[in-house]
XYZ file of C-alpha atoms in Angstrom:
688
model
C -7.756 -13.667 -18.497
C -4.656 -11.582 -17.830
C -5.519 -7.967 -18.538
C -8.278 -5.434 -18.124
C -9.018 -5.586 -21.839
C -9.511 -9.365 -21.650
C -12.515 -9.392 -19.350
C -15.624 -10.697 -21.153
C -18.096 -8.046 -22.254
C -21.058 -9.510 -20.407
C -19.120 -9.611 -17.123
C -20.372 -6.089 -16.418
C -23.617 -7.621 -15.144
C -23.467 -8.068 -11.377
C -23.790 -11.616 -10.064
C -26.926 -11.990 -7.973
C -25.657 -12.886 -4.488
C -28.940 -13.384 -2.622
C -28.705 -17.172 -2.982
C -24.916 -17.380 -2.608
C -22.492 -17.487 0.330
C -18.839 -16.456 -0.077
C -16.115 -17.640 2.320
C -12.498 -16.497 2.000
C -10.010 -18.637 3.903
C -6.525 -17.482 4.879
C -4.048 -17.887 7.728
C -3.650 -14.091 7.624
C -7.235 -13.112 8.447
C -6.758 -10.752 11.461
C -3.225 -12.203 11.679
C -0.543 -10.096 9.992
C 2.310 -12.226 8.690
C 3.000 -10.904 5.181
C 1.423 -9.383 2.100
C -1.690 -11.596 2.038
C -2.930 -9.703 5.103
C -2.779 -6.487 3.065
C -4.623 -8.118 0.155
C -7.503 -9.335 2.304
C -7.697 -6.241 4.502
C -7.770 -3.744 1.628
C -10.138 -5.841 -0.509
C -12.648 -6.359 2.307
C -14.568 -3.122 1.781
C -15.139 -3.697 -1.942
C -16.179 -7.318 -1.403
C -18.425 -6.476 1.560
C -20.138 -3.767 -0.491
C -20.896 -6.340 -3.189
C -21.847 -9.325 -0.998
C -23.212 -7.706 2.174
C -24.044 -10.188 4.948
C -23.270 -13.139 2.650
C -19.491 -12.561 2.871
C -17.362 -14.236 5.554
C -13.634 -14.525 6.258
C -12.167 -17.618 7.925
C -8.890 -17.492 9.845
C -7.012 -18.625 12.994
C -7.829 -17.365 16.487
C -5.137 -15.518 18.433
C -6.238 -13.959 21.703
C -4.398 -10.651 21.308
C -5.648 -10.175 17.737
C -9.191 -10.965 18.849
C -9.051 -8.367 21.628
C -7.675 -5.574 19.460
C -9.204 -6.205 16.017
C -12.507 -8.072 16.342
C -15.875 -7.108 17.799
C -17.729 -10.255 18.830
C -21.332 -10.650 17.695
C -23.884 -13.334 16.894
C -24.077 -14.748 13.345
C -27.033 -13.324 11.449
C -27.092 -16.145 8.900
C -28.856 -19.303 10.090
C -26.467 -21.728 8.362
C -23.378 -20.044 9.818
C -24.904 -19.846 13.309
C -25.803 -23.526 13.168
C -22.269 -24.473 12.033
C -20.617 -22.438 14.818
C -22.920 -23.905 17.492
C -22.444 -27.480 16.271
C -18.641 -27.249 16.266
C -18.568 -25.639 19.715
C -20.743 -28.471 21.067
C -18.281 -31.039 19.665
C -15.235 -29.743 21.531
C -14.016 -26.962 19.222
C -13.696 -23.284 20.009
C -15.071 -21.145 17.186
C -15.247 -17.354 17.528
C -17.461 -15.110 15.417
C -17.481 -11.333 15.027
C -16.798 -8.330 12.845
C -13.259 -7.436 11.832
C -12.742 -3.763 12.684
C -11.432 -2.629 9.312
C -13.055 -0.828 6.391
C -16.101 -2.813 5.321
C -16.396 -4.536 8.747
C -16.621 -8.070 7.284
C -17.752 -11.033 9.370
C -14.935 -13.333 10.541
C -14.978 -16.940 11.724
C -11.871 -17.732 13.794
C -10.764 -21.234 14.861
C -8.691 -21.840 18.005
C -5.969 -24.158 16.681
C -4.552 -25.183 20.065
C -7.971 -26.094 21.440
C -8.453 -28.711 18.709
C -4.887 -30.065 18.602
C -6.001 -33.328 20.241
C -7.507 -34.307 16.860
C -4.171 -33.979 15.032
C -3.385 -37.697 14.593
C -6.883 -38.472 13.314
C -6.763 -35.578 10.866
C -3.326 -36.679 9.632
C -4.952 -39.976 8.747
C -7.762 -38.160 6.927
C -5.243 -36.225 4.829
C -3.333 -39.416 4.013
C -6.512 -41.119 2.854
C -7.478 -38.066 0.785
C -4.216 -37.512 -1.112
C -1.444 -39.737 0.337
C 0.444 -36.794 1.861
C 2.070 -37.336 5.248
C 3.218 -34.535 7.555
C 6.326 -34.990 9.763
C 5.854 -34.631 13.500
C 8.577 -31.957 13.813
C 7.056 -29.510 11.291
C 4.899 -27.535 13.690
C 3.770 -25.005 11.082
C 2.498 -27.715 8.728
C 0.726 -29.426 11.640
C -1.006 -26.150 12.537
C -2.089 -25.741 8.916
C -3.561 -29.254 8.945
C -5.615 -28.459 12.061
C -6.748 -25.168 10.523
C -7.672 -26.836 7.223
C -9.532 -29.683 8.930
C -11.580 -27.232 11.002
C -12.336 -25.239 7.845
C -13.548 -28.335 5.967
C -15.671 -29.359 8.966
C -17.204 -25.878 9.163
C -17.995 -25.787 5.430
C -19.679 -29.205 5.688
C -21.919 -27.945 8.501
C -22.780 -24.825 6.480
C -23.661 -26.747 3.305
C -25.749 -29.270 5.277
C -27.898 -26.457 6.655
C -27.871 -23.923 3.794
C -30.446 -25.530 1.533
C -30.985 -23.704 -1.738
C -27.855 -21.592 -1.335
C -24.657 -22.177 -3.279
C -21.355 -21.765 -1.452
C -18.105 -20.358 -2.861
C -14.933 -21.032 -0.848
C -11.831 -19.057 -1.819
C -8.561 -20.371 -0.332
C -5.403 -18.242 -0.200
C -1.951 -19.869 -0.272
C -0.831 -23.353 0.777
C -1.506 -22.666 4.475
C -5.251 -22.803 3.751
C -4.965 -25.510 1.088
C -5.679 -28.472 3.371
C -9.229 -27.251 3.835
C -9.726 -27.268 0.071
C -8.252 -30.767 -0.328
C -10.470 -32.262 2.394
C -13.578 -30.431 1.140
C -13.132 -31.851 -2.352
C -12.236 -35.326 -1.060
C -15.494 -35.356 0.923
C -17.399 -34.138 -2.157
C -18.868 -31.094 -0.435
C -21.236 -29.135 -2.730
C -19.095 -26.004 -2.877
C -17.371 -24.061 -5.660
C -13.676 -23.664 -4.860
C -10.987 -21.153 -5.831
C -7.322 -21.438 -4.901
C -5.006 -18.423 -5.155
C -1.258 -18.748 -4.843
C 0.528 -15.508 -3.991
C 3.953 -17.157 -4.444
C 5.012 -20.753 -4.915
C 6.827 -22.408 -2.043
C 9.627 -23.809 -4.154
C 10.047 -20.615 -6.169
C 10.864 -18.588 -3.076
C 13.374 -21.185 -1.858
C 15.115 -21.547 -5.228
C 15.437 -17.796 -5.830
C 16.905 -17.280 -2.367
C 19.647 -19.770 -3.312
C 20.945 -17.491 -6.116
C 19.843 -19.886 -8.854
C 19.081 -18.627 -12.368
C 15.449 -19.450 -11.710
C 13.474 -18.018 -14.634
C 15.801 -19.301 -17.358
C 15.675 -22.850 -15.974
C 11.992 -23.183 -15.088
C 11.526 -26.170 -17.388
C 14.718 -27.912 -16.239
C 14.154 -28.343 -12.483
C 13.536 -31.756 -10.955
C 10.729 -30.459 -8.749
C 10.462 -33.453 -6.391
C 14.232 -33.563 -5.879
C 14.511 -29.827 -5.178
C 11.638 -29.906 -2.674
C 13.059 -32.978 -0.945
C 16.542 -31.478 -0.586
C 15.017 -28.453 1.155
C 12.887 -30.640 3.444
C 9.640 -29.079 2.259
C 8.375 -31.959 0.129
C 5.226 -32.472 2.219
C 4.415 -28.746 2.048
C 4.974 -28.756 -1.701
C 2.628 -31.748 -2.042
C -0.054 -29.953 -0.003
C 0.282 -26.904 -2.230
C 0.193 -28.883 -5.474
C -2.765 -30.999 -4.344
C -4.740 -27.855 -3.473
C -3.963 -26.357 -6.883
C -5.245 -29.413 -8.733
C -8.307 -29.883 -6.517
C -9.631 -26.348 -7.039
C -12.318 -25.651 -9.630
C -10.522 -22.396 -10.473
C -6.829 -21.686 -9.935
C -5.588 -18.076 -9.847
C -2.316 -16.261 -9.240
C -1.557 -12.607 -8.594
C 0.532 -11.845 -11.683
C 1.570 -13.018 -15.125
C 5.124 -13.797 -13.984
C 3.821 -15.968 -11.129
C 1.463 -17.703 -13.566
C 4.465 -18.818 -15.641
C 6.215 -19.993 -12.477
C 3.135 -21.863 -11.209
C 2.644 -23.643 -14.526
C 6.132 -25.149 -14.223
C 6.334 -25.618 -10.435
C 2.751 -26.788 -9.789
C 1.907 -28.243 -13.213
C -1.301 -26.276 -13.759
C -1.861 -23.136 -15.769
C -3.855 -20.503 -13.837
C -7.366 -19.797 -15.097
C -7.425 -16.136 -14.049
C -4.824 -13.568 -13.005
C -6.068 -11.639 -9.934
C -3.771 -8.615 -9.399
C -3.536 -7.084 -5.946
C -5.089 -3.674 -5.387
C -5.308 -1.008 -2.696
C -7.936 1.254 -1.212
C -7.172 4.510 -2.982
C -8.151 7.636 -1.069
C -8.170 10.790 -3.140
C -7.557 14.165 -1.514
C -10.127 16.892 -2.077
C -7.304 19.349 -2.768
C -5.543 18.347 -5.979
C -2.004 18.993 -4.708
C -2.474 17.860 -1.112
C -0.136 14.888 -1.620
C 2.587 17.338 -2.744
C 2.118 19.290 0.500
C 2.418 16.067 2.496
C 5.640 15.246 0.630
C 7.138 18.602 1.636
C 6.054 18.212 5.272
C 7.422 14.689 5.758
C 10.576 15.444 3.764
C 11.363 18.148 6.342
C 11.157 15.536 9.115
C 13.535 13.212 7.264
C 15.884 16.172 6.788
C 15.883 16.687 10.574
C 16.991 13.085 11.067
C 19.728 13.481 8.437
C 20.998 16.659 10.159
C 21.540 14.688 13.348
C 22.881 11.527 11.737
C 25.507 13.406 9.705
C 26.444 16.051 12.292
C 30.040 17.127 11.848
C 29.944 15.945 8.221
C 26.959 17.974 7.030
C 28.830 19.618 4.180
C 26.056 18.993 1.637
C 22.975 21.070 0.832
C 19.819 19.384 2.131
C 17.756 21.254 -0.460
C 19.795 19.444 -3.121
C 19.591 16.070 -1.398
C 17.418 13.212 -2.671
C 16.045 10.533 -0.350
C 15.824 6.998 -1.776
C 14.723 3.878 0.075
C 14.227 0.136 -0.192
C 11.929 -1.696 2.235
C 10.657 -5.201 2.852
C 11.662 -8.568 4.266
C 15.400 -9.070 4.667
C 15.855 -11.263 1.593
C 19.118 -9.956 0.208
C 18.879 -11.424 -3.305
C 15.119 -11.839 -3.706
C 14.441 -8.185 -2.847
C 17.275 -6.953 -5.073
C 19.410 -5.400 -2.328
C 22.503 -6.894 -3.990
C 21.990 -5.200 -7.362
C 20.837 -1.980 -5.655
C 24.040 -1.645 -3.625
C 26.195 -2.314 -6.678
C 24.326 0.335 -8.667
C 24.745 2.817 -5.786
C 28.505 2.339 -6.020
C 28.381 3.129 -9.751
C 26.040 6.075 -9.155
C 28.471 7.461 -6.583
C 31.266 7.273 -9.171
C 29.165 9.079 -11.812
C 28.122 11.881 -9.465
C 31.721 12.435 -8.328
C 33.106 12.245 -11.864
C 30.626 14.873 -13.111
C 31.164 17.003 -9.976
C 27.433 16.995 -9.270
C 26.136 19.068 -6.361
C 23.370 16.501 -5.759
C 23.668 14.234 -2.717
C 21.738 10.964 -2.444
C 20.832 9.526 0.969
C 19.628 5.918 0.736
C 17.654 4.167 3.485
C 17.492 0.372 3.814
C 14.367 -0.405 5.873
C 14.824 -4.153 6.327
C 14.307 -5.761 9.761
C 17.215 -7.815 11.074
C 18.453 -9.073 14.451
C 19.774 -6.235 16.638
C 20.440 -5.763 20.335
C 19.947 -1.992 20.679
C 20.232 1.411 19.067
C 23.655 2.562 17.916
C 25.032 4.958 20.582
C 26.595 7.219 17.950
C 23.252 7.527 16.167
C 21.431 8.456 19.381
C 24.153 10.990 20.165
C 23.685 12.582 16.746
C 19.983 13.202 17.369
C 20.784 14.571 20.850
C 23.357 16.993 19.386
C 20.854 18.164 16.764
C 18.180 18.853 19.385
C 20.698 20.672 21.584
C 21.775 22.921 18.704
C 18.122 23.620 17.884
C 17.450 24.717 21.481
C 20.566 26.931 21.546
C 19.647 28.574 18.245
C 16.130 29.301 19.531
C 17.330 30.816 22.814
C 19.835 33.087 21.025
C 17.187 34.020 18.460
C 14.771 35.102 21.186
C 17.368 37.334 22.869
C 18.436 38.748 19.505
C 14.821 39.408 18.529
C 14.002 41.208 21.781
C 17.030 43.526 21.490
C 16.226 44.249 17.844
C 12.593 44.963 18.732
C 13.564 47.388 21.529
C 16.024 49.224 19.265
C 13.421 49.674 16.532
C 10.912 51.013 19.076
C 13.482 53.672 20.036
C 13.838 54.569 16.375
C 17.411 53.294 16.167
C 19.238 50.989 13.788
C 20.993 48.586 16.167
C 24.719 47.976 16.002
C 24.863 44.391 14.812
C 28.303 43.960 16.387
C 26.939 44.728 19.844
C 23.542 43.094 19.656
C 25.011 39.744 20.805
C 26.937 39.781 24.087
C 29.964 37.695 25.002
C 27.873 34.950 26.623
C 25.878 34.451 23.447
C 29.041 34.130 21.378
C 30.503 31.684 23.896
C 27.390 29.507 23.779
C 27.454 29.445 19.978
C 31.171 28.593 19.861
C 30.640 25.711 22.288
C 27.767 24.509 20.111
C 30.025 24.537 17.060
C 32.727 22.603 18.917
C 30.134 20.011 19.992
C 29.558 19.119 16.339
C 33.132 17.954 15.870
C 33.478 14.192 15.494
C 36.449 11.989 14.774
C 34.533 9.093 13.231
C 32.458 8.877 10.073
C 28.649 8.929 10.347
C 27.463 5.376 11.099
C 26.166 3.189 8.284
C 23.614 1.472 10.535
C 21.291 2.941 13.163
C 21.374 -0.172 15.392
C 23.968 -2.562 16.781
C 23.681 -5.572 14.509
C 23.978 -9.110 15.826
C 26.548 -11.003 13.714
C 27.369 -7.932 11.638
C 30.415 -9.752 10.254
C 28.102 -12.084 8.321
C 25.411 -9.539 7.436
C 25.140 -9.452 3.604
C 24.237 -5.745 3.350
C 27.073 -4.623 5.640
C 29.563 -6.936 3.925
C 28.608 -5.513 0.518
C 28.965 -1.956 1.853
C 32.462 -2.856 3.074
C 33.315 -4.279 -0.346
C 32.104 -1.271 -2.364
C 33.437 1.241 0.169
C 30.338 3.395 0.779
C 31.243 4.526 4.309
C 29.517 7.952 4.295
C 32.780 9.861 3.839
C 32.782 13.544 2.872
C 33.745 12.787 -0.729
C 30.880 10.312 -1.240
C 27.875 11.735 -3.037
C 25.853 8.653 -2.060
C 25.263 8.104 1.656
C 23.851 4.843 3.035
C 21.795 4.279 6.200
C 20.667 0.776 7.233
C 17.635 0.927 9.547
C 17.194 -2.766 10.537
C 13.791 -2.275 12.132
C 10.287 -1.425 10.965
C 9.499 2.272 11.202
C 7.376 3.551 14.079
C 6.111 6.957 15.159
C 7.331 6.159 18.699
C 10.964 5.589 17.687
C 13.496 7.933 19.365
C 15.567 7.989 16.162
C 13.193 8.394 13.226
C 9.702 8.978 14.700
C 7.690 8.345 11.538
C 5.222 5.719 10.391
C 6.003 3.889 7.154
C 3.411 5.828 5.143
C 4.756 9.171 6.388
C 8.315 8.120 5.560
C 7.382 7.005 2.031
C 5.615 10.298 1.346
C 8.723 12.195 2.444
C 11.105 10.315 0.130
C 11.759 11.070 -3.535
C 12.099 7.532 -4.947
C 11.422 3.967 -3.837
C 13.797 1.377 -5.302
C 12.671 -2.269 -5.425
C 14.789 -4.155 -8.021
C 13.455 -7.543 -6.877
C 14.444 -10.825 -8.466
C 11.518 -12.691 -6.885
C 8.372 -10.620 -6.289
C 5.051 -12.258 -7.235
C 3.262 -8.908 -6.925
C 5.079 -6.173 -5.002
C 2.999 -4.018 -2.694
C 5.846 -1.621 -1.889
C 6.048 0.017 -5.354
C 2.238 -0.051 -5.585
C 1.996 1.862 -2.299
C 4.525 4.377 -3.619
C 2.389 4.894 -6.729
C -0.767 5.513 -4.711
C 1.110 8.113 -2.635
C 2.488 9.853 -5.723
C 6.092 8.722 -5.201
C 8.025 7.376 -8.239
C 9.484 3.900 -7.873
C 11.842 1.401 -9.475
C 10.558 -2.122 -10.039
C 11.466 -5.000 -12.388
C 9.905 -7.128 -15.100
C 10.182 -10.076 -12.682
C 7.694 -8.499 -10.282
C 3.958 -8.777 -10.788
C 3.531 -5.035 -10.354
C 6.183 -4.296 -12.991
C 4.573 -6.653 -15.518
C 1.137 -5.158 -14.830
C 2.403 -1.623 -15.412
C 4.248 -2.613 -18.590
C 1.006 -4.054 -19.926
C -1.250 -1.122 -19.033
C 0.986 1.955 -19.347
C 2.456 2.918 -22.727
C 5.505 4.682 -21.236
C 5.883 3.697 -17.550
C 9.048 5.775 -17.070
C 7.212 9.007 -17.909
C 4.758 8.160 -15.133
C 7.518 7.539 -12.591
C 7.539 3.727 -12.882
C 11.100 2.658 -13.783
C 11.139 -1.007 -14.849
C 14.522 -2.748 -14.751
C 14.913 -5.719 -17.087
C 16.111 -8.569 -14.869
C 14.633 -11.334 -16.986
C 16.373 -10.979 -20.342
C 19.556 -9.099 -19.368
C 22.654 -10.220 -17.526
C 23.042 -9.065 -13.893
C 25.712 -6.559 -14.958
C 23.496 -5.078 -17.702
C 20.580 -4.871 -15.269
C 22.817 -3.092 -12.796
C 23.899 -0.608 -15.479
C 20.268 0.018 -16.425
C 19.353 0.670 -12.785
C 22.325 3.025 -12.468
C 21.125 4.944 -15.542
C 17.637 5.256 -14.060
C 19.038 6.569 -10.776
C 21.458 8.971 -12.463
C 18.708 10.291 -14.741
C 16.491 10.832 -11.708
C 19.284 12.767 -9.977
C 19.608 15.065 -13.012
C 15.957 16.096 -12.925
C 15.103 19.610 -11.817
C 12.758 20.190 -8.897
C 9.958 21.146 -11.303
C 10.465 17.966 -13.323
C 10.179 15.876 -10.147
C 6.928 17.659 -9.228
C 5.518 16.984 -12.722
C 6.519 13.335 -12.436
C 4.896 12.978 -8.997
C 1.651 14.390 -10.410
C 1.711 11.767 -13.172
C 2.569 8.965 -10.740
C -0.312 9.845 -8.434
C -2.763 9.739 -11.350
C -1.858 6.074 -11.929
C -3.358 5.234 -8.528
C -6.797 4.712 -10.124
C -5.318 1.748 -11.971
C -4.579 0.031 -8.623
C -7.948 0.651 -6.974
C -9.863 -2.416 -5.783
C -12.997 -0.889 -7.314
C -11.448 -1.818 -10.678
C -9.164 -4.757 -9.878
C -11.943 -6.464 -7.916
C -13.439 -7.384 -11.306
C -10.822 -10.124 -11.667
C -12.153 -11.739 -8.489
C -15.713 -11.384 -9.784
C -14.706 -13.197 -12.954
C -13.063 -16.018 -10.950
C -16.237 -16.456 -8.866
C -18.449 -16.590 -11.955
C -16.117 -19.160 -13.488
C -15.988 -21.442 -10.438
C -19.799 -21.423 -10.138
C -20.145 -22.466 -13.779
C -17.713 -25.360 -13.228
C -19.048 -26.547 -9.868
C -22.751 -26.126 -10.667
C -23.017 -26.338 -14.478
C -26.766 -27.025 -14.308
C -27.420 -23.700 -12.548
C -24.665 -21.391 -13.817
C -23.551 -21.174 -17.416
C -20.803 -19.037 -18.959
C -20.422 -18.327 -22.678
C -18.298 -17.917 -24.668
C -15.484 -20.048 -23.325
C -12.919 -17.609 -24.662
C -13.355 -13.930 -23.755
C -14.637 -11.813 -26.651
C -12.637 -8.888 -27.879
C -13.201 -5.696 -25.945
C -12.108 -2.133 -26.119
C -8.317 -1.994 -25.709
C -6.853 -0.249 -22.709
C -3.494 1.332 -22.086
C -2.462 4.540 -20.366
C -1.143 6.821 -23.123
C 2.268 8.397 -23.164
C 1.887 11.911 -21.685
C 1.538 14.531 -24.416
C 4.477 16.482 -23.019
C 6.828 13.517 -23.454
C 8.632 13.053 -26.795
C 7.181 10.240 -28.952
C 10.327 8.119 -28.665
C 10.628 6.026 -25.497
C 14.240 7.146 -25.249
C 13.064 10.624 -24.436
C 11.772 9.567 -21.051
C 14.833 7.793 -19.764
C 18.546 8.395 -19.659
C 20.405 6.504 -22.339
C 23.833 7.507 -21.070
C 25.311 9.616 -18.271
C 26.267 12.299 -20.792
C 22.745 12.817 -22.228
C 21.586 16.372 -22.778
C 19.096 18.312 -20.649
C 17.583 20.085 -23.678
C 14.731 17.582 -24.002
C 13.889 17.988 -20.315
C 13.590 21.761 -20.699
C 11.320 21.303 -23.735
C 9.158 18.947 -21.719
C 8.608 21.634 -19.074
C 7.312 23.968 -21.763
C 4.916 21.383 -23.247
C 3.509 20.204 -19.914
C -0.180 20.974 -19.346
C -1.275 19.215 -16.169
C -5.024 19.705 -16.568
C -4.951 18.435 -20.149
C -2.951 15.337 -19.177
C -5.115 14.628 -16.130
C -8.300 14.821 -18.212
C -6.845 12.460 -20.823
C -5.935 9.975 -18.091
C -9.393 10.194 -16.527
C -10.940 9.320 -19.879
C -8.585 6.374 -20.405
C -9.048 4.825 -16.978
C -12.782 4.482 -17.667
C -12.512 2.765 -21.035
C -11.998 -0.850 -19.933
C -15.051 -0.725 -17.699
C -17.528 0.874 -20.123
C -18.265 -2.548 -21.503
C -21.234 -3.416 -23.670
C -24.614 -4.739 -22.570
C -24.998 -8.423 -21.830
C -25.976 -10.276 -24.993
C -29.288 -12.067 -24.559
C -28.938 -15.600 -23.211
C -25.232 -15.396 -22.492
C -25.572 -16.016 -18.755
C -28.280 -17.503 -16.609
């Protein structure tokens, strides 16, 4: 099952959960490390609504996380309470409570360090189960073994006590896989699901600048894993995949990768969703964009003081964000396309300026002094302008009260003029605006800075593309750019994520939910999902770069065309596009995408307990097709919604403005988003 239209018709019937227990196991429960934390946190409300008190999350215990995120309480379920008490009596430390997020799910947290004395014994258990040995020096793998062993122990205690109830255990990523392996080796009566959010070897190979997707069937998997000293981790991952009753991945592109890397084809694709919050006012997200854009403009005024010879009202803000993986995240192709975009804008004498932010955390030792000075100069000029304005306003007010038209030459005295002249002189600077906001450690080897040096984007006056590297996560307490990530995204015009390796891609999905257009690729799970479910993604503000079937140079040219076409749009066209983008957010809501997880749970129950749960037919029946239509105001040819060359005409864009009817388009989209879920009644006898 890979698409909304492939879900079986009878799946609309809710699974009765009174006699079921659901456990989701992940190293990132209450413990933010990467994207899996976002998956579990955002999905919790939907799952808790469906399963109620029969839903539990299992994760590691960290004292600080427990204090700030979890409210301790007593287990309400007898089997869970018995399991927690038994393990605590046998020298473990198991914590139970409610995770303070939407849905308030129950969490079971194991203290890894408290049970480390069992490590050697549990290594022997793993060796007996699947002949996988873990080196002493790999601390992370050792921690995962302790976590998995505690999970398997806990599930055994639950199943021993929970008579008459069937247990589903859903394991996320290789870190939780040991628990699945040991549970199956001990023949525990549980239905298991394993979800891989990215394969271990895939991430390593892509980071090495290997043509990964065109050589999937040619890799010597064991050799590649051994050379990177992750063979034992790879074996743990592969064993978990083959032990699970149901194997799932987050996207079609990762399914292809997993089939070659892990030698098993996924049973179900489970795309990642978000909690979509709709505003009561239809255009509230547009108002938020204007408000946060003004705050970014304030930062730009300070950063480029002395070189602010461009119109901020004709300036577009682009950004890329994520882990600092130069090739995997597509920063290499993005920088090259920015160089070409800069050439096009200068050649066509465009009055548009593009300011690009790289939000990618790296090692730094402090803020850049020149950047701090820029913000100080901006604030000083703001204070001076306000003080002069107040004096000017008072004199003007007094003159009008006397019935006089003031002499504008005399309304400002010599002191005011002196203050303003000194303010102007303070904006003079000899150096160019800095490329980075922080002092980088080892900046001579930094790949982003080295590429900027090669392509020559140094923020000079003649450059129409300006670059700012912010090597730190955004925070509202920052003295430079005091904004949270969500506020910053809402204030930008376009998110650019031309990733080479991106199993799903939460960053473009978050942009979509906030009504901000984004660039993604057909090698990201999000890009593949949108290609499958939207007839013309570009018209909806989802630009999909072909990085799978084109050469790197052709992909770079395509990205440049997308960016140049975006720069040529009028303000009204950008507003129309943001409206369309925001309407796609329903497609990413867990209320809809949670159905994939429901299907996986039904499937694993039918395989683990075939005498109690039965699923027919084995292949999903045909259902009503689903695809977002091309907006009625967009020409029927796909070429009408993207720039084919830098010299393309604006006539089509003007025609589009005339044809655009927002209410009509919104109503059509509302009708289409419902179609895949208005499935037929359950045929008699299809499920029991």
